[in-house]
Amino acid sequence: ATLREVVALHPSWKHLWLLARTAHEAGETDAARAALDRLLARRADSRDARSLRAQIELTQGDVERAIDDYESLTRDDPSPVQLGNLAVAYLLATRYDDAVATAERIRVLVPDNAFVLLNLADAYDLAGRRADAARTYRDVIARLEGAESVQALTVRAQAWAHLGDAQPAVAAVQQALQRAPTSAQVAYEAALVYTLVGDLTSASVQAERALDEGYGARWFDFPWFAPLRAAHPSRF
């Protein structure tokens, strides 16, 4: 509220940036978007503003607008992080071949990163390149052998689930849930694993948790969640 008053009196780009960031952190997406649009009308070269707007559009707004921003950002900064965001945006927009091409660019930059490889495997899978996807999922599991961080557990669980190996997938995701019971990301990834292995009751419980903790409904638009959407059409 104070920042709105400040912007009304003195709408400098710095004040607009503070308002956009604060509104975004407070969950006021429309206010954040409006402040960013005003800021970018004055300073179109602000990478921070374009990056935040892209993040907002990716998670809660217009995915095509997010793609436009990320494509612009990656022309100047083809870093794994920005390219990764672009690949996810392509996946959400069902532009699977573009997602594959972008994920392959990231693999060249960080060839030994198992988390990058999972995104590449997902892109292959959604693009219909099943053999490439299966090979890459197996590579993910091999690279994370013995790793016991929560993220390693959920990534391995997803790879196993995509390969149809339900027992280790469920064992890994249950361990992750025990270690991070309040994590929205773990809940979302658990929902995916349970859907892939056919346990729609557990999938629904974890999906509801993810939604309650801030995950947008669009993250359940991926084809993998079709059985969950069919079981709960009014929710997902």
mmCIF file with all atom_site columns, C-alpha atoms in Angstrom, residues 77-189:
data_model
loop_
_atom_site.group_PDB
_atom_site.id
_atom_site.type_symbol
_atom_site.label_atom_id
_atom_site.label_alt_id
_atom_site.label_comp_id
_atom_site.label_asym_id
_atom_site.label_entity_id
_atom_site.label_seq_id
_atom_site.pdbx_PDB_ins_code
_atom_site.Cartn_x
_atom_site.Cartn_y
_atom_site.Cartn_z
_atom_site.occupancy
_atom_site.B_iso_or_equiv
_atom_site.pdbx_formal_charge
_atom_site.auth_seq_id
_atom_site.auth_comp_id
_atom_site.auth_asym_id
_atom_site.auth_atom_id
_atom_site.pdbx_PDB_model_num
ATOM 1   C CA . ASP A 1 77  ? 21.965 -14.337 -22.192 1.00 0.00 ? 77  ASP A CA 1
ATOM 2   C CA . PRO A 1 78  ? 21.818 -17.981 -23.359 1.00 0.00 ? 78  PRO A CA 1
ATOM 3   C CA . SER A 1 79  ? 22.438 -19.255 -19.832 1.00 0.00 ? 79  SER A CA 1
ATOM 4   C CA . PRO A 1 80  ? 21.155 -22.662 -18.683 1.00 0.00 ? 80  PRO A CA 1
ATOM 5   C CA . VAL A 1 81  ? 18.688 -20.990 -16.302 1.00 0.00 ? 81  VAL A CA 1
ATOM 6   C CA . GLN A 1 82  ? 17.062 -18.754 -18.902 1.00 0.00 ? 82  GLN A CA 1
ATOM 7   C CA . LEU A 1 83  ? 17.116 -21.481 -21.543 1.00 0.00 ? 83  LEU A CA 1
ATOM 8   C CA . GLY A 1 84  ? 15.556 -23.851 -19.016 1.00 0.00 ? 84  GLY A CA 1
ATOM 9   C CA . ASN A 1 85  ? 12.717 -21.406 -18.418 1.00 0.00 ? 85  ASN A CA 1
ATOM 10  C CA . LEU A 1 86  ? 12.226 -21.104 -22.165 1.00 0.00 ? 86  LEU A CA 1
ATOM 11  C CA . ALA A 1 87  ? 12.117 -24.892 -22.565 1.00 0.00 ? 87  ALA A CA 1
ATOM 12  C CA . VAL A 1 88  ? 9.449  -25.166 -19.854 1.00 0.00 ? 88  VAL A CA 1
ATOM 13  C CA . ALA A 1 89  ? 7.429  -22.420 -21.543 1.00 0.00 ? 89  ALA A CA 1
ATOM 14  C CA . TYR A 1 90  ? 7.598  -24.304 -24.838 1.00 0.00 ? 90  TYR A CA 1
ATOM 15  C CA . LEU A 1 91  ? 6.384  -27.461 -23.081 1.00 0.00 ? 91  LEU A CA 1
ATOM 16  C CA . LEU A 1 92  ? 3.419  -25.634 -21.546 1.00 0.00 ? 92  LEU A CA 1
ATOM 17  C CA . ALA A 1 93  ? 2.592  -24.206 -24.974 1.00 0.00 ? 93  ALA A CA 1
ATOM 18  C CA . THR A 1 94  ? 2.782  -27.754 -26.457 1.00 0.00 ? 94  THR A CA 1
ATOM 19  C CA . ARG A 1 95  ? 5.639  -26.633 -28.705 1.00 0.00 ? 95  ARG A CA 1
ATOM 20  C CA . TYR A 1 96  ? 7.457  -29.870 -28.030 1.00 0.00 ? 96  TYR A CA 1
ATOM 21  C CA . ASP A 1 97  ? 9.985  -29.791 -30.871 1.00 0.00 ? 97  ASP A CA 1
ATOM 22  C CA . ASP A 1 98  ? 11.075 -26.307 -29.789 1.00 0.00 ? 98  ASP A CA 1
ATOM 23  C CA . ALA A 1 99  ? 11.362 -27.595 -26.211 1.00 0.00 ? 99  ALA A CA 1
ATOM 24  C CA . VAL A 1 100 ? 13.581 -30.471 -27.373 1.00 0.00 ? 100 VAL A CA 1
ATOM 25  C CA . ALA A 1 101 ? 15.847 -28.159 -29.357 1.00 0.00 ? 101 ALA A CA 1
ATOM 26  C CA . THR A 1 102 ? 16.196 -25.812 -26.382 1.00 0.00 ? 102 THR A CA 1
ATOM 27  C CA . ALA A 1 103 ? 16.797 -28.619 -23.893 1.00 0.00 ? 103 ALA A CA 1
ATOM 28  C CA . GLU A 1 104 ? 19.482 -30.049 -26.161 1.00 0.00 ? 104 GLU A CA 1
ATOM 29  C CA . ARG A 1 105 ? 21.201 -26.646 -26.151 1.00 0.00 ? 105 ARG A CA 1
ATOM 30  C CA . ILE A 1 106 ? 21.219 -26.739 -22.348 1.00 0.00 ? 106 ILE A CA 1
ATOM 31  C CA . ARG A 1 107 ? 22.692 -30.257 -22.340 1.00 0.00 ? 107 ARG A CA 1
ATOM 32  C CA . VAL A 1 108 ? 25.639 -28.971 -24.383 1.00 0.00 ? 108 VAL A CA 1
ATOM 33  C CA . LEU A 1 109 ? 26.253 -26.263 -21.762 1.00 0.00 ? 109 LEU A CA 1
ATOM 34  C CA . VAL A 1 110 ? 25.901 -28.575 -18.727 1.00 0.00 ? 110 VAL A CA 1
ATOM 35  C CA . PRO A 1 111 ? 26.241 -32.142 -20.027 1.00 0.00 ? 111 PRO A CA 1
ATOM 36  C CA . ASP A 1 112 ? 26.554 -33.830 -16.630 1.00 0.00 ? 112 ASP A CA 1
ATOM 37  C CA . ASN A 1 113 ? 23.547 -32.263 -14.905 1.00 0.00 ? 113 ASN A CA 1
ATOM 38  C CA . ALA A 1 114 ? 20.921 -34.929 -14.163 1.00 0.00 ? 114 ALA A CA 1
ATOM 39  C CA . PHE A 1 115 ? 18.213 -32.354 -13.574 1.00 0.00 ? 115 PHE A CA 1
ATOM 40  C CA . VAL A 1 116 ? 18.797 -30.880 -17.031 1.00 0.00 ? 116 VAL A CA 1
ATOM 41  C CA . LEU A 1 117 ? 18.668 -34.396 -18.447 1.00 0.00 ? 117 LEU A CA 1
ATOM 42  C CA . LEU A 1 118 ? 15.269 -34.998 -16.816 1.00 0.00 ? 118 LEU A CA 1
ATOM 43  C CA . ASN A 1 119 ? 13.866 -31.946 -18.594 1.00 0.00 ? 119 ASN A CA 1
ATOM 44  C CA . LEU A 1 120 ? 15.346 -33.191 -21.857 1.00 0.00 ? 120 LEU A CA 1
ATOM 45  C CA . ALA A 1 121 ? 13.833 -36.648 -21.327 1.00 0.00 ? 121 ALA A CA 1
ATOM 46  C CA . ASP A 1 122 ? 10.451 -35.058 -20.622 1.00 0.00 ? 122 ASP A CA 1
ATOM 47  C CA . ALA A 1 123 ? 10.705 -33.025 -23.814 1.00 0.00 ? 123 ALA A CA 1
ATOM 48  C CA . TYR A 1 124 ? 11.591 -36.131 -25.821 1.00 0.00 ? 124 TYR A CA 1
ATOM 49  C CA . ASP A 1 125 ? 8.669  -37.978 -24.264 1.00 0.00 ? 125 ASP A CA 1
ATOM 50  C CA . LEU A 1 126 ? 6.132  -35.258 -25.060 1.00 0.00 ? 126 LEU A CA 1
ATOM 51  C CA . ALA A 1 127 ? 7.535  -34.907 -28.584 1.00 0.00 ? 127 ALA A CA 1
ATOM 52  C CA . GLY A 1 128 ? 6.850  -38.608 -29.154 1.00 0.00 ? 128 GLY A CA 1
ATOM 53  C CA . ARG A 1 129 ? 10.520 -39.616 -29.252 1.00 0.00 ? 129 ARG A CA 1
ATOM 54  C CA . ARG A 1 130 ? 10.002 -42.538 -26.883 1.00 0.00 ? 130 ARG A CA 1
ATOM 55  C CA . ALA A 1 131 ? 13.328 -44.319 -27.423 1.00 0.00 ? 131 ALA A CA 1
ATOM 56  C CA . ASP A 1 132 ? 15.283 -41.096 -26.837 1.00 0.00 ? 132 ASP A CA 1
ATOM 57  C CA . ALA A 1 133 ? 13.190 -40.395 -23.761 1.00 0.00 ? 133 ALA A CA 1
ATOM 58  C CA . ALA A 1 134 ? 13.712 -43.871 -22.280 1.00 0.00 ? 134 ALA A CA 1
ATOM 59  C CA . ARG A 1 135 ? 17.457 -43.724 -22.867 1.00 0.00 ? 135 ARG A CA 1
ATOM 60  C CA . THR A 1 136 ? 17.683 -40.302 -21.228 1.00 0.00 ? 136 THR A CA 1
ATOM 61  C CA . TYR A 1 137 ? 15.522 -41.311 -18.238 1.00 0.00 ? 137 TYR A CA 1
ATOM 62  C CA . ARG A 1 138 ? 17.875 -44.245 -17.662 1.00 0.00 ? 138 ARG A CA 1
ATOM 63  C CA . ASP A 1 139 ? 20.822 -41.839 -17.859 1.00 0.00 ? 139 ASP A CA 1
ATOM 64  C CA . VAL A 1 140 ? 19.176 -39.653 -15.203 1.00 0.00 ? 140 VAL A CA 1
ATOM 65  C CA . ILE A 1 141 ? 18.873 -42.610 -12.829 1.00 0.00 ? 141 ILE A CA 1
ATOM 66  C CA . ALA A 1 142 ? 22.462 -43.696 -13.426 1.00 0.00 ? 142 ALA A CA 1
ATOM 67  C CA . ARG A 1 143 ? 23.853 -40.210 -12.804 1.00 0.00 ? 143 ARG A CA 1
ATOM 68  C CA . LEU A 1 144 ? 21.941 -39.879 -9.512  1.00 0.00 ? 144 LEU A CA 1
ATOM 69  C CA . GLU A 1 145 ? 22.831 -43.305 -8.147  1.00 0.00 ? 145 GLU A CA 1
ATOM 70  C CA . GLY A 1 146 ? 23.556 -42.929 -4.443  1.00 0.00 ? 146 GLY A CA 1
ATOM 71  C CA . ALA A 1 147 ? 22.409 -39.283 -4.284  1.00 0.00 ? 147 ALA A CA 1
ATOM 72  C CA . GLU A 1 148 ? 19.996 -38.787 -1.400  1.00 0.00 ? 148 GLU A CA 1
ATOM 73  C CA . SER A 1 149 ? 18.971 -35.127 -1.529  1.00 0.00 ? 149 SER A CA 1
ATOM 74  C CA . VAL A 1 150 ? 15.231 -34.506 -1.730  1.00 0.00 ? 150 VAL A CA 1
ATOM 75  C CA . GLN A 1 151 ? 15.589 -33.204 -5.270  1.00 0.00 ? 151 GLN A CA 1
ATOM 76  C CA . ALA A 1 152 ? 17.612 -36.238 -6.320  1.00 0.00 ? 152 ALA A CA 1
ATOM 77  C CA . LEU A 1 153 ? 14.939 -38.514 -4.868  1.00 0.00 ? 153 LEU A CA 1
ATOM 78  C CA . THR A 1 154 ? 12.069 -36.827 -6.722  1.00 0.00 ? 154 THR A CA 1
ATOM 79  C CA . VAL A 1 155 ? 13.999 -36.660 -9.990  1.00 0.00 ? 155 VAL A CA 1
ATOM 80  C CA . ARG A 1 156 ? 14.877 -40.363 -9.806  1.00 0.00 ? 156 ARG A CA 1
ATOM 81  C CA . ALA A 1 157 ? 11.272 -41.126 -8.885  1.00 0.00 ? 157 ALA A CA 1
ATOM 82  C CA . GLN A 1 158 ? 10.013 -39.312 -11.971 1.00 0.00 ? 158 GLN A CA 1
ATOM 83  C CA . ALA A 1 159 ? 12.469 -41.106 -14.232 1.00 0.00 ? 159 ALA A CA 1
ATOM 84  C CA . TRP A 1 160 ? 11.514 -44.506 -12.826 1.00 0.00 ? 160 TRP A CA 1
ATOM 85  C CA . ALA A 1 161 ? 7.813  -43.698 -13.133 1.00 0.00 ? 161 ALA A CA 1
ATOM 86  C CA . HIS A 1 162 ? 8.184  -42.656 -16.768 1.00 0.00 ? 162 HIS A CA 1
ATOM 87  C CA . LEU A 1 163 ? 9.968  -45.950 -17.419 1.00 0.00 ? 163 LEU A CA 1
ATOM 88  C CA . GLY A 1 164 ? 7.095  -47.866 -15.812 1.00 0.00 ? 164 GLY A CA 1
ATOM 89  C CA . ASP A 1 165 ? 9.122  -49.037 -12.803 1.00 0.00 ? 165 ASP A CA 1
ATOM 90  C CA . ALA A 1 166 ? 6.587  -48.294 -10.082 1.00 0.00 ? 166 ALA A CA 1
ATOM 91  C CA . GLN A 1 167 ? 8.195  -49.828 -6.981  1.00 0.00 ? 167 GLN A CA 1
ATOM 92  C CA . PRO A 1 168 ? 11.398 -47.740 -6.830  1.00 0.00 ? 168 PRO A CA 1
ATOM 93  C CA . ALA A 1 169 ? 9.502  -44.673 -8.054  1.00 0.00 ? 169 ALA A CA 1
ATOM 94  C CA . VAL A 1 170 ? 7.010  -44.816 -5.190  1.00 0.00 ? 170 VAL A CA 1
ATOM 95  C CA . ALA A 1 171 ? 9.681  -45.706 -2.622  1.00 0.00 ? 171 ALA A CA 1
ATOM 96  C CA . ALA A 1 172 ? 11.770 -42.680 -3.631  1.00 0.00 ? 172 ALA A CA 1
ATOM 97  C CA . VAL A 1 173 ? 8.882  -40.235 -3.686  1.00 0.00 ? 173 VAL A CA 1
ATOM 98  C CA . GLN A 1 174 ? 7.603  -41.439 -0.305  1.00 0.00 ? 174 GLN A CA 1
ATOM 99  C CA . GLN A 1 175 ? 11.047 -40.822 1.165   1.00 0.00 ? 175 GLN A CA 1
ATOM 100 C CA . ALA A 1 176 ? 11.071 -37.332 -0.332  1.00 0.00 ? 176 ALA A CA 1
ATOM 101 C CA . LEU A 1 177 ? 7.624  -36.591 1.105   1.00 0.00 ? 177 LEU A CA 1
ATOM 102 C CA . GLN A 1 178 ? 8.762  -37.686 4.556   1.00 0.00 ? 178 GLN A CA 1
ATOM 103 C CA . ARG A 1 179 ? 11.789 -35.407 4.395   1.00 0.00 ? 179 ARG A CA 1
ATOM 104 C CA . ALA A 1 180 ? 10.000 -32.390 2.891   1.00 0.00 ? 180 ALA A CA 1
ATOM 105 C CA . PRO A 1 181 ? 6.366  -32.672 3.994   1.00 0.00 ? 181 PRO A CA 1
ATOM 106 C CA . THR A 1 182 ? 5.532  -29.009 3.382   1.00 0.00 ? 182 THR A CA 1
ATOM 107 C CA . SER A 1 183 ? 7.213  -28.530 0.003   1.00 0.00 ? 183 SER A CA 1
ATOM 108 C CA . ALA A 1 184 ? 4.825  -27.580 -2.797  1.00 0.00 ? 184 ALA A CA 1
ATOM 109 C CA . GLN A 1 185 ? 7.347  -28.715 -5.400  1.00 0.00 ? 185 GLN A CA 1
ATOM 110 C CA . VAL A 1 186 ? 7.701  -32.154 -3.819  1.00 0.00 ? 186 VAL A CA 1
ATOM 111 C CA . ALA A 1 187 ? 3.907  -32.439 -3.620  1.00 0.00 ? 187 ALA A CA 1
ATOM 112 C CA . TYR A 1 188 ? 3.599  -31.592 -7.318  1.00 0.00 ? 188 TYR A CA 1
ATOM 113 C CA . GLU A 1 189 ? 6.304  -34.048 -8.338  1.00 0.00 ? 189 GLU A CA 1
#
